[in-house]
Amino acid sequence: MANTRDVLGDLETMNALIEDRLEEFVDEDIGSLNSNSFSYRQALKSISLPNLISIGSSAFASTSCLQSVNIPNLRSPSAYLFDGCYMLASVDFSNIS
């Protein structure tokens, strides 16, 4: 079962995210994210969170290079989720309820 976590991935992934050099993030264990979890990342281009079901507002806001998002099991998108994501070309919400 998916979980809410304060830490996203292993130490190397966390350091890359903090230093804003992570281009791709994939995690099958995350079930929910807090608000602004990935906001203002300049290097991040794609995110895949196949078991994410809940997400806080502005989770990806101003992630300027974000091009694709795979969140097929999200129950309900939140406010300003992709605000300022001008490069976004693909979003998978295939099982949204």
PDB file of N, CA and C in Angstrom:
ATOM      1  N   MET A   1       0.844  -1.192   0.000  1.00  0.00           N
ATOM      2  CA  MET A   1       0.000   0.000   0.000  1.00  0.00           C
ATOM      3  C   MET A   1       0.878   1.240   0.000  1.00  0.00           C
ATOM      4  N   ALA A   2       0.456   2.254  -0.694  1.00  0.00           N
ATOM      5  CA  ALA A   2       1.213   3.491  -0.801  1.00  0.00           C
ATOM      6  C   ALA A   2       1.160   4.275   0.501  1.00  0.00           C
ATOM      7  N   ASN A   3       2.179   5.064   0.725  1.00  0.00           N
ATOM      8  CA  ASN A   3       2.334   5.797   1.976  1.00  0.00           C
ATOM      9  C   ASN A   3       2.560   7.283   1.734  1.00  0.00           C
ATOM     10  N   THR A   4       2.301   8.069   2.770  1.00  0.00           N
ATOM     11  CA  THR A   4       2.734   9.457   2.782  1.00  0.00           C
ATOM     12  C   THR A   4       4.119   9.473   3.397  1.00  0.00           C
ATOM     13  N   ARG A   5       5.045  10.145   2.736  1.00  0.00           N
ATOM     14  CA  ARG A   5       6.404  10.204   3.260  1.00  0.00           C
ATOM     15  C   ARG A   5       6.903  11.631   3.275  1.00  0.00           C
ATOM     16  N   ASP A   6       7.721  11.926   4.262  1.00  0.00           N
ATOM     17  CA  ASP A   6       8.368  13.227   4.314  1.00  0.00           C
ATOM     18  C   ASP A   6       9.609  13.243   3.432  1.00  0.00           C
ATOM     19  N   VAL A   7      10.189  12.081   3.198  1.00  0.00           N
ATOM     20  CA  VAL A   7      11.403  11.953   2.404  1.00  0.00           C
ATOM     21  C   VAL A   7      11.029  11.347   1.061  1.00  0.00           C
ATOM     22  N   LEU A   8      11.451  11.965  -0.001  1.00  0.00           N
ATOM     23  CA  LEU A   8      11.147  11.491  -1.341  1.00  0.00           C
ATOM     24  C   LEU A   8      12.357  10.749  -1.901  1.00  0.00           C
ATOM     25  N   GLY A   9      12.352   9.437  -1.813  1.00  0.00           N
ATOM     26  CA  GLY A   9      13.436   8.642  -2.371  1.00  0.00           C
ATOM     27  C   GLY A   9      14.617   8.494  -1.445  1.00  0.00           C
ATOM     28  N   ASP A  10      15.713   8.002  -1.997  1.00  0.00           N
ATOM     29  CA  ASP A  10      16.925   7.766  -1.220  1.00  0.00           C
ATOM     30  C   ASP A  10      17.707   9.074  -1.045  1.00  0.00           C
ATOM     31  N   LEU A  11      18.808   9.002  -0.330  1.00  0.00           N
ATOM     32  CA  LEU A  11      19.605  10.197  -0.030  1.00  0.00           C
ATOM     33  C   LEU A  11      20.108  10.879  -1.300  1.00  0.00           C
ATOM     34  N   GLU A  12      20.558  10.101  -2.263  1.00  0.00           N
ATOM     35  CA  GLU A  12      21.052  10.681  -3.511  1.00  0.00           C
ATOM     36  C   GLU A  12      19.947  11.442  -4.251  1.00  0.00           C
ATOM     37  N   THR A  13      18.753  10.853  -4.281  1.00  0.00           N
ATOM     38  CA  THR A  13      17.613  11.513  -4.916  1.00  0.00           C
ATOM     39  C   THR A  13      17.242  12.780  -4.178  1.00  0.00           C
ATOM     40  N   MET A  14      17.204  12.719  -2.855  1.00  0.00           N
ATOM     41  CA  MET A  14      16.867  13.900  -2.057  1.00  0.00           C
ATOM     42  C   MET A  14      17.868  15.022  -2.293  1.00  0.00           C
ATOM     43  N   ASN A  15      19.160  14.687  -2.307  1.00  0.00           N
ATOM     44  CA  ASN A  15      20.176  15.710  -2.552  1.00  0.00           C
ATOM     45  C   ASN A  15      20.013  16.330  -3.932  1.00  0.00           C
ATOM     46  N   ALA A  16      19.722  15.516  -4.938  1.00  0.00           N
ATOM     47  CA  ALA A  16      19.522  16.031  -6.296  1.00  0.00           C
ATOM     48  C   ALA A  16      18.299  16.941  -6.344  1.00  0.00           C
ATOM     49  N   LEU A  17      17.238  16.575  -5.632  1.00  0.00           N
ATOM     50  CA  LEU A  17      16.036  17.399  -5.588  1.00  0.00           C
ATOM     51  C   LEU A  17      16.318  18.722  -4.874  1.00  0.00           C
ATOM     52  N   ILE A  18      16.986  18.654  -3.754  1.00  0.00           N
ATOM     53  CA  ILE A  18      17.323  19.857  -2.981  1.00  0.00           C
ATOM     54  C   ILE A  18      18.236  20.785  -3.782  1.00  0.00           C
ATOM     55  N   GLU A  19      19.211  20.199  -4.469  1.00  0.00           N
ATOM     56  CA  GLU A  19      20.157  20.991  -5.262  1.00  0.00           C
ATOM     57  C   GLU A  19      19.588  21.387  -6.622  1.00  0.00           C
ATOM     58  N   ASP A  20      18.356  20.980  -6.894  1.00  0.00           N
ATOM     59  CA  ASP A  20      17.644  21.305  -8.123  1.00  0.00           C
ATOM     60  C   ASP A  20      18.406  20.851  -9.361  1.00  0.00           C
ATOM     61  N   ARG A  21      18.871  19.593  -9.343  1.00  0.00           N
ATOM     62  CA  ARG A  21      19.505  19.006 -10.514  1.00  0.00           C
ATOM     63  C   ARG A  21      18.822  17.700 -10.921  1.00  0.00           C
ATOM     64  N   LEU A  22      17.742  17.349 -10.251  1.00  0.00           N
ATOM     65  CA  LEU A  22      16.994  16.140 -10.571  1.00  0.00           C
ATOM     66  C   LEU A  22      16.076  16.414 -11.762  1.00  0.00           C
ATOM     67  N   GLU A  23      16.227  15.627 -12.842  1.00  0.00           N
ATOM     68  CA  GLU A  23      15.425  15.816 -14.043  1.00  0.00           C
ATOM     69  C   GLU A  23      14.221  14.891 -14.112  1.00  0.00           C
ATOM     70  N   GLU A  24      14.298  13.729 -13.469  1.00  0.00           N
ATOM     71  CA  GLU A  24      13.207  12.767 -13.501  1.00  0.00           C
ATOM     72  C   GLU A  24      12.985  12.196 -12.109  1.00  0.00           C
ATOM     73  N   PHE A  25      11.719  12.089 -11.720  1.00  0.00           N
ATOM     74  CA  PHE A  25      11.402  11.513 -10.414  1.00  0.00           C
ATOM     75  C   PHE A  25      10.336  10.447 -10.595  1.00  0.00           C
ATOM     76  N   VAL A  26      10.661   9.221 -10.151  1.00  0.00           N
ATOM     77  CA  VAL A  26       9.735   8.095 -10.220  1.00  0.00           C
ATOM     78  C   VAL A  26       9.702   7.447  -8.845  1.00  0.00           C
ATOM     79  N   ASP A  27       8.498   7.248  -8.308  1.00  0.00           N
ATOM     80  CA  ASP A  27       8.368   6.578  -7.013  1.00  0.00           C
ATOM     81  C   ASP A  27       7.004   5.901  -6.936  1.00  0.00           C
ATOM     82  N   GLU A  28       7.010   4.605  -6.792  1.00  0.00           N
ATOM     83  CA  GLU A  28       5.765   3.829  -6.741  1.00  0.00           C
ATOM     84  C   GLU A  28       5.206   3.689  -5.330  1.00  0.00           C
ATOM     85  N   ASP A  29       5.897   4.199  -4.328  1.00  0.00           N
ATOM     86  CA  ASP A  29       5.473   4.037  -2.939  1.00  0.00           C
ATOM     87  C   ASP A  29       4.726   5.222  -2.357  1.00  0.00           C
ATOM     88  N   ILE A  30       4.774   6.356  -3.000  1.00  0.00           N
ATOM     89  CA  ILE A  30       4.162   7.565  -2.441  1.00  0.00           C
ATOM     90  C   ILE A  30       2.659   7.564  -2.701  1.00  0.00           C
ATOM     91  N   GLY A  31       1.870   7.712  -1.639  1.00  0.00           N
ATOM     92  CA  GLY A  31       0.415   7.759  -1.750  1.00  0.00           C
ATOM     93  C   GLY A  31      -0.144   9.158  -1.646  1.00  0.00           C
ATOM     94  N   SER A  32       0.592  10.085  -1.027  1.00  0.00           N
ATOM     95  CA  SER A  32       0.136  11.473  -0.944  1.00  0.00           C
ATOM     96  C   SER A  32       1.324  12.408  -0.841  1.00  0.00           C
ATOM     97  N   LEU A  33       1.108  13.627  -1.291  1.00  0.00           N
ATOM     98  CA  LEU A  33       2.137  14.672  -1.239  1.00  0.00           C
ATOM     99  C   LEU A  33       1.561  15.912  -0.588  1.00  0.00           C
ATOM    100  N   ASN A  34       2.391  16.624   0.126  1.00  0.00           N
ATOM    101  CA  ASN A  34       1.998  17.893   0.729  1.00  0.00           C
ATOM    102  C   ASN A  34       2.002  19.005  -0.313  1.00  0.00           C
ATOM    103  N   SER A  35       1.432  20.114   0.024  1.00  0.00           N
ATOM    104  CA  SER A  35       1.462  21.301  -0.836  1.00  0.00           C
ATOM    105  C   SER A  35       2.897  21.704  -1.128  1.00  0.00           C
ATOM    106  N   ASN A  36       3.137  22.175  -2.331  1.00  0.00           N
ATOM    107  CA  ASN A  36       4.437  22.704  -2.764  1.00  0.00           C
ATOM    108  C   ASN A  36       5.578  21.681  -2.751  1.00  0.00           C
ATOM    109  N   SER A  37       5.273  20.397  -2.753  1.00  0.00           N
ATOM    110  CA  SER A  37       6.308  19.360  -2.667  1.00  0.00           C
ATOM    111  C   SER A  37       7.382  19.461  -3.749  1.00  0.00           C
ATOM    112  N   PHE A  38       6.991  19.776  -4.972  1.00  0.00           N
ATOM    113  CA  PHE A  38       7.938  19.876  -6.077  1.00  0.00           C
ATOM    114  C   PHE A  38       7.933  21.262  -6.709  1.00  0.00           C
ATOM    115  N   SER A  39       7.395  22.232  -6.048  1.00  0.00           N
ATOM    116  CA  SER A  39       7.290  23.566  -6.643  1.00  0.00           C
ATOM    117  C   SER A  39       8.656  24.239  -6.764  1.00  0.00           C
ATOM    118  N   TYR A  40       8.762  25.077  -7.768  1.00  0.00           N
ATOM    119  CA  TYR A  40       9.950  25.894  -8.050  1.00  0.00           C
ATOM    120  C   TYR A  40      11.190  25.084  -8.387  1.00  0.00           C
ATOM    121  N   ARG A  41      11.036  23.899  -8.908  1.00  0.00           N
ATOM    122  CA  ARG A  41      12.174  23.107  -9.386  1.00  0.00           C
ATOM    123  C   ARG A  41      12.427  23.505 -10.830  1.00  0.00           C
ATOM    124  N   GLN A  42      13.640  23.843 -11.161  1.00  0.00           N
ATOM    125  CA  GLN A  42      13.967  24.303 -12.506  1.00  0.00           C
ATOM    126  C   GLN A  42      14.481  23.183 -13.409  1.00  0.00           C
ATOM    127  N   ALA A  43      15.012  22.102 -12.850  1.00  0.00           N
ATOM    128  CA  ALA A  43      15.573  21.020 -13.655  1.00  0.00           C
ATOM    129  C   ALA A  43      14.580  19.896 -13.925  1.00  0.00           C
ATOM    130  N   LEU A  44      13.581  19.742 -13.085  1.00  0.00           N
ATOM    131  CA  LEU A  44      12.661  18.612 -13.158  1.00  0.00           C
ATOM    132  C   LEU A  44      11.829  18.634 -14.436  1.00  0.00           C
ATOM    133  N   LYS A  45      11.933  17.533 -15.221  1.00  0.00           N
ATOM    134  CA  LYS A  45      11.224  17.441 -16.496  1.00  0.00           C
ATOM    135  C   LYS A  45      10.092  16.423 -16.476  1.00  0.00           C
ATOM    136  N   SER A  46      10.210  15.367 -15.679  1.00  0.00           N
ATOM    137  CA  SER A  46       9.131  14.376 -15.653  1.00  0.00           C
ATOM    138  C   SER A  46       8.978  13.777 -14.261  1.00  0.00           C
ATOM    139  N   ILE A  47       7.723  13.448 -13.950  1.00  0.00           N
ATOM    140  CA  ILE A  47       7.371  12.866 -12.657  1.00  0.00           C
ATOM    141  C   ILE A  47       6.414  11.714 -12.901  1.00  0.00           C
ATOM    142  N   SER A  48       6.692  10.581 -12.253  1.00  0.00           N
ATOM    143  CA  SER A  48       5.780   9.442 -12.310  1.00  0.00           C
ATOM    144  C   SER A  48       5.528   8.958 -10.882  1.00  0.00           C
ATOM    145  N   LEU A  49       4.288   9.086 -10.458  1.00  0.00           N
ATOM    146  CA  LEU A  49       3.857   8.664  -9.125  1.00  0.00           C
ATOM    147  C   LEU A  49       2.591   7.816  -9.300  1.00  0.00           C
ATOM    148  N   PRO A  50       2.750   6.576  -9.753  1.00  0.00           N
ATOM    149  CA  PRO A  50       1.600   5.768 -10.139  1.00  0.00           C
ATOM    150  C   PRO A  50       0.634   5.427  -9.014  1.00  0.00           C
ATOM    151  N   ASN A  51       1.047   5.483  -7.775  1.00  0.00           N
ATOM    152  CA  ASN A  51       0.159   5.144  -6.668  1.00  0.00           C
ATOM    153  C   ASN A  51      -0.275   6.346  -5.846  1.00  0.00           C
ATOM    154  N   LEU A  52       0.026   7.538  -6.329  1.00  0.00           N
ATOM    155  CA  LEU A  52      -0.390   8.759  -5.638  1.00  0.00           C
ATOM    156  C   LEU A  52      -1.909   8.909  -5.739  1.00  0.00           C
ATOM    157  N   ILE A  53      -2.557   9.117  -4.602  1.00  0.00           N
ATOM    158  CA  ILE A  53      -4.017   9.292  -4.623  1.00  0.00           C
ATOM    159  C   ILE A  53      -4.446  10.657  -4.088  1.00  0.00           C
ATOM    160  N   SER A  54      -3.577  11.339  -3.359  1.00  0.00           N
ATOM    161  CA  SER A  54      -3.936  12.642  -2.804  1.00  0.00           C
ATOM    162  C   SER A  54      -2.742  13.584  -2.897  1.00  0.00           C
ATOM    163  N   ILE A  55      -3.050  14.859  -3.170  1.00  0.00           N
ATOM    164  CA  ILE A  55      -1.972  15.828  -3.386  1.00  0.00           C
ATOM    165  C   ILE A  55      -2.395  17.201  -2.881  1.00  0.00           C
ATOM    166  N   GLY A  56      -1.459  17.919  -2.301  1.00  0.00           N
ATOM    167  CA  GLY A  56      -1.729  19.258  -1.792  1.00  0.00           C
ATOM    168  C   GLY A  56      -1.665  20.305  -2.892  1.00  0.00           C
ATOM    169  N   SER A  57      -2.146  21.477  -2.598  1.00  0.00           N
ATOM    170  CA  SER A  57      -2.186  22.556  -3.590  1.00  0.00           C
ATOM    171  C   SER A  57      -0.779  22.981  -4.009  1.00  0.00           C
ATOM    172  N   SER A  58      -0.682  23.424  -5.232  1.00  0.00           N
ATOM    173  CA  SER A  58       0.559  23.964  -5.800  1.00  0.00           C
ATOM    174  C   SER A  58       1.730  22.986  -5.745  1.00  0.00           C
ATOM    175  N   ALA A  59       1.464  21.706  -5.732  1.00  0.00           N
ATOM    176  CA  ALA A  59       2.528  20.700  -5.576  1.00  0.00           C
ATOM    177  C   ALA A  59       3.608  20.797  -6.648  1.00  0.00           C
ATOM    178  N   PHE A  60       3.243  21.225  -7.855  1.00  0.00           N
ATOM    179  CA  PHE A  60       4.216  21.348  -8.941  1.00  0.00           C
ATOM    180  C   PHE A  60       4.329  22.783  -9.449  1.00  0.00           C
ATOM    181  N   ALA A  61       3.777  23.729  -8.747  1.00  0.00           N
ATOM    182  CA  ALA A  61       3.727  25.114  -9.210  1.00  0.00           C
ATOM    183  C   ALA A  61       5.108  25.666  -9.542  1.00  0.00           C
ATOM    184  N   SER A  62       5.173  26.370 -10.665  1.00  0.00           N
ATOM    185  CA  SER A  62       6.388  27.040 -11.127  1.00  0.00           C
ATOM    186  C   SER A  62       7.559  26.092 -11.337  1.00  0.00           C
ATOM    187  N   THR A  63       7.264  24.858 -11.669  1.00  0.00           N
ATOM    188  CA  THR A  63       8.301  23.909 -12.066  1.00  0.00           C
ATOM    189  C   THR A  63       8.425  24.084 -13.576  1.00  0.00           C
ATOM    190  N   SER A  64       9.227  25.039 -13.966  1.00  0.00           N
ATOM    191  CA  SER A  64       9.196  25.608 -15.310  1.00  0.00           C
ATOM    192  C   SER A  64       9.568  24.654 -16.441  1.00  0.00           C
ATOM    193  N   CYS A  65      10.345  23.626 -16.198  1.00  0.00           N
ATOM    194  CA  CYS A  65      10.743  22.699 -17.261  1.00  0.00           C
ATOM    195  C   CYS A  65       9.934  21.409 -17.255  1.00  0.00           C
ATOM    196  N   LEU A  66       8.975  21.292 -16.359  1.00  0.00           N
ATOM    197  CA  LEU A  66       8.168  20.074 -16.262  1.00  0.00           C
ATOM    198  C   LEU A  66       7.405  19.844 -17.563  1.00  0.00           C
ATOM    199  N   GLN A  67       7.620  18.649 -18.156  1.00  0.00           N
ATOM    200  CA  GLN A  67       7.008  18.331 -19.436  1.00  0.00           C
ATOM    201  C   GLN A  67       5.972  17.219 -19.340  1.00  0.00           C
ATOM    202  N   SER A  68       6.184  16.232 -18.457  1.00  0.00           N
ATOM    203  CA  SER A  68       5.228  15.130 -18.363  1.00  0.00           C
ATOM    204  C   SER A  68       5.024  14.691 -16.918  1.00  0.00           C
ATOM    205  N   VAL A  69       3.763  14.334 -16.635  1.00  0.00           N
ATOM    206  CA  VAL A  69       3.367  13.908 -15.295  1.00  0.00           C
ATOM    207  C   VAL A  69       2.498  12.664 -15.434  1.00  0.00           C
ATOM    208  N   ASN A  70       2.845  11.634 -14.688  1.00  0.00           N
ATOM    209  CA  ASN A  70       2.072  10.396 -14.677  1.00  0.00           C
ATOM    210  C   ASN A  70       1.565  10.170 -13.255  1.00  0.00           C
ATOM    211  N   ILE A  71       0.274  10.439 -13.052  1.00  0.00           N
ATOM    212  CA  ILE A  71      -0.385  10.242 -11.762  1.00  0.00           C
ATOM    213  C   ILE A  71      -1.737   9.583 -12.040  1.00  0.00           C
ATOM    214  N   PRO A  72      -1.731   8.335 -12.501  1.00  0.00           N
ATOM    215  CA  PRO A  72      -2.968   7.718 -12.972  1.00  0.00           C
ATOM    216  C   PRO A  72      -4.030   7.469 -11.913  1.00  0.00           C
ATOM    217  N   ASN A  73      -3.675   7.374 -10.656  1.00  0.00           N
ATOM    218  CA  ASN A  73      -4.647   7.027  -9.623  1.00  0.00           C
ATOM    219  C   ASN A  73      -5.047   8.183  -8.717  1.00  0.00           C
ATOM    220  N   LEU A  74      -4.711   9.402  -9.108  1.00  0.00           N
ATOM    221  CA  LEU A  74      -5.078  10.577  -8.318  1.00  0.00           C
ATOM    222  C   LEU A  74      -6.596  10.670  -8.204  1.00  0.00           C
ATOM    223  N   ARG A  75      -7.068  10.877  -6.997  1.00  0.00           N
ATOM    224  CA  ARG A  75      -8.525  10.961  -6.782  1.00  0.00           C
ATOM    225  C   ARG A  75      -9.088  12.322  -7.130  1.00  0.00           C
ATOM    226  N   SER A  76      -8.360  13.372  -6.778  1.00  0.00           N
ATOM    227  CA  SER A  76      -8.862  14.711  -7.033  1.00  0.00           C
ATOM    228  C   SER A  76      -7.694  15.692  -7.139  1.00  0.00           C
ATOM    229  N   PRO A  77      -7.539  16.351  -8.279  1.00  0.00           N
ATOM    230  CA  PRO A  77      -6.457  17.342  -8.389  1.00  0.00           C
ATOM    231  C   PRO A  77      -6.734  18.536  -7.478  1.00  0.00           C
ATOM    232  N   SER A  78      -5.708  19.142  -6.989  1.00  0.00           N
ATOM    233  CA  SER A  78      -5.865  20.276  -6.083  1.00  0.00           C
ATOM    234  C   SER A  78      -5.664  21.597  -6.825  1.00  0.00           C
ATOM    235  N   ALA A  79      -5.917  22.674  -6.136  1.00  0.00           N
ATOM    236  CA  ALA A  79      -5.802  24.016  -6.715  1.00  0.00           C
ATOM    237  C   ALA A  79      -4.361  24.343  -7.096  1.00  0.00           C
ATOM    238  N   TYR A  80      -4.219  25.009  -8.212  1.00  0.00           N
ATOM    239  CA  TYR A  80      -2.927  25.522  -8.684  1.00  0.00           C
ATOM    240  C   TYR A  80      -1.869  24.434  -8.828  1.00  0.00           C
ATOM    241  N   LEU A  81      -2.280  23.233  -9.080  1.00  0.00           N
ATOM    242  CA  LEU A  81      -1.372  22.087  -9.160  1.00  0.00           C
ATOM    243  C   LEU A  81      -0.239  22.319 -10.151  1.00  0.00           C
ATOM    244  N   PHE A  82      -0.552  22.853 -11.337  1.00  0.00           N
ATOM    245  CA  PHE A  82       0.454  23.064 -12.377  1.00  0.00           C
ATOM    246  C   PHE A  82       0.615  24.541 -12.732  1.00  0.00           C
ATOM    247  N   ASP A  83       0.296  25.419 -11.823  1.00  0.00           N
ATOM    248  CA  ASP A  83       0.410  26.853 -12.064  1.00  0.00           C
ATOM    249  C   ASP A  83       1.857  27.213 -12.420  1.00  0.00           C
ATOM    250  N   GLY A  84       2.060  27.821 -13.559  1.00  0.00           N
ATOM    251  CA  GLY A  84       3.403  28.226 -13.971  1.00  0.00           C
ATOM    252  C   GLY A  84       4.214  27.117 -14.622  1.00  0.00           C
ATOM    253  N   CYS A  85       3.595  26.005 -14.971  1.00  0.00           N
ATOM    254  CA  CYS A  85       4.284  24.895 -15.650  1.00  0.00           C
ATOM    255  C   CYS A  85       4.066  25.043 -17.154  1.00  0.00           C
ATOM    256  N   TYR A  86       4.762  25.966 -17.765  1.00  0.00           N
ATOM    257  CA  TYR A  86       4.519  26.346 -19.147  1.00  0.00           C
ATOM    258  C   TYR A  86       4.999  25.338 -20.180  1.00  0.00           C
ATOM    259  N   MET A  87       5.852  24.411 -19.798  1.00  0.00           N
ATOM    260  CA  MET A  87       6.369  23.404 -20.724  1.00  0.00           C
ATOM    261  C   MET A  87       5.556  22.109 -20.675  1.00  0.00           C
ATOM    262  N   LEU A  88       4.592  22.028 -19.793  1.00  0.00           N
ATOM    263  CA  LEU A  88       3.827  20.800 -19.579  1.00  0.00           C
ATOM    264  C   LEU A  88       3.075  20.397 -20.844  1.00  0.00           C
ATOM    265  N   ALA A  89       3.373  19.185 -21.340  1.00  0.00           N
ATOM    266  CA  ALA A  89       2.757  18.692 -22.567  1.00  0.00           C
ATOM    267  C   ALA A  89       1.911  17.449 -22.348  1.00  0.00           C
ATOM    268  N   SER A  90       2.176  16.709 -21.265  1.00  0.00           N
ATOM    269  CA  SER A  90       1.475  15.444 -21.055  1.00  0.00           C
ATOM    270  C   SER A  90       1.173  15.221 -19.574  1.00  0.00           C
ATOM    271  N   VAL A  91      -0.103  14.951 -19.287  1.00  0.00           N
ATOM    272  CA  VAL A  91      -0.527  14.640 -17.924  1.00  0.00           C
ATOM    273  C   VAL A  91      -1.412  13.412 -17.979  1.00  0.00           C
ATOM    274  N   ASP A  92      -1.068  12.391 -17.195  1.00  0.00           N
ATOM    275  CA  ASP A  92      -1.884  11.172 -17.141  1.00  0.00           C
ATOM    276  C   ASP A  92      -2.645  11.137 -15.821  1.00  0.00           C
ATOM    277  N   PHE A  93      -3.947  11.393 -15.910  1.00  0.00           N
ATOM    278  CA  PHE A  93      -4.885  11.258 -14.801  1.00  0.00           C
ATOM    279  C   PHE A  93      -5.898  10.187 -15.181  1.00  0.00           C
ATOM    280  N   SER A  94      -5.460   9.100 -15.766  1.00  0.00           N
ATOM    281  CA  SER A  94      -6.349   8.130 -16.412  1.00  0.00           C
ATOM    282  C   SER A  94      -7.418   7.511 -15.514  1.00  0.00           C
ATOM    283  N   ASN A  95      -7.191   7.406 -14.220  1.00  0.00           N
ATOM    284  CA  ASN A  95      -8.171   6.785 -13.329  1.00  0.00           C
ATOM    285  C   ASN A  95      -8.755   7.756 -12.313  1.00  0.00           C
ATOM    286  N   ILE A  96      -8.730   9.046 -12.638  1.00  0.00           N
ATOM    287  CA  ILE A  96      -9.208  10.062 -11.695  1.00  0.00           C
ATOM    288  C   ILE A  96     -10.666   9.796 -11.322  1.00  0.00           C
ATOM    289  N   SER A  97     -10.964   9.998 -10.053  1.00  0.00           N
ATOM    290  CA  SER A  97     -12.343   9.749  -9.601  1.00  0.00           C
ATOM    291  C   SER A  97     -13.006  11.017  -9.122  1.00  0.00           C
TER     292      SER A  97
END
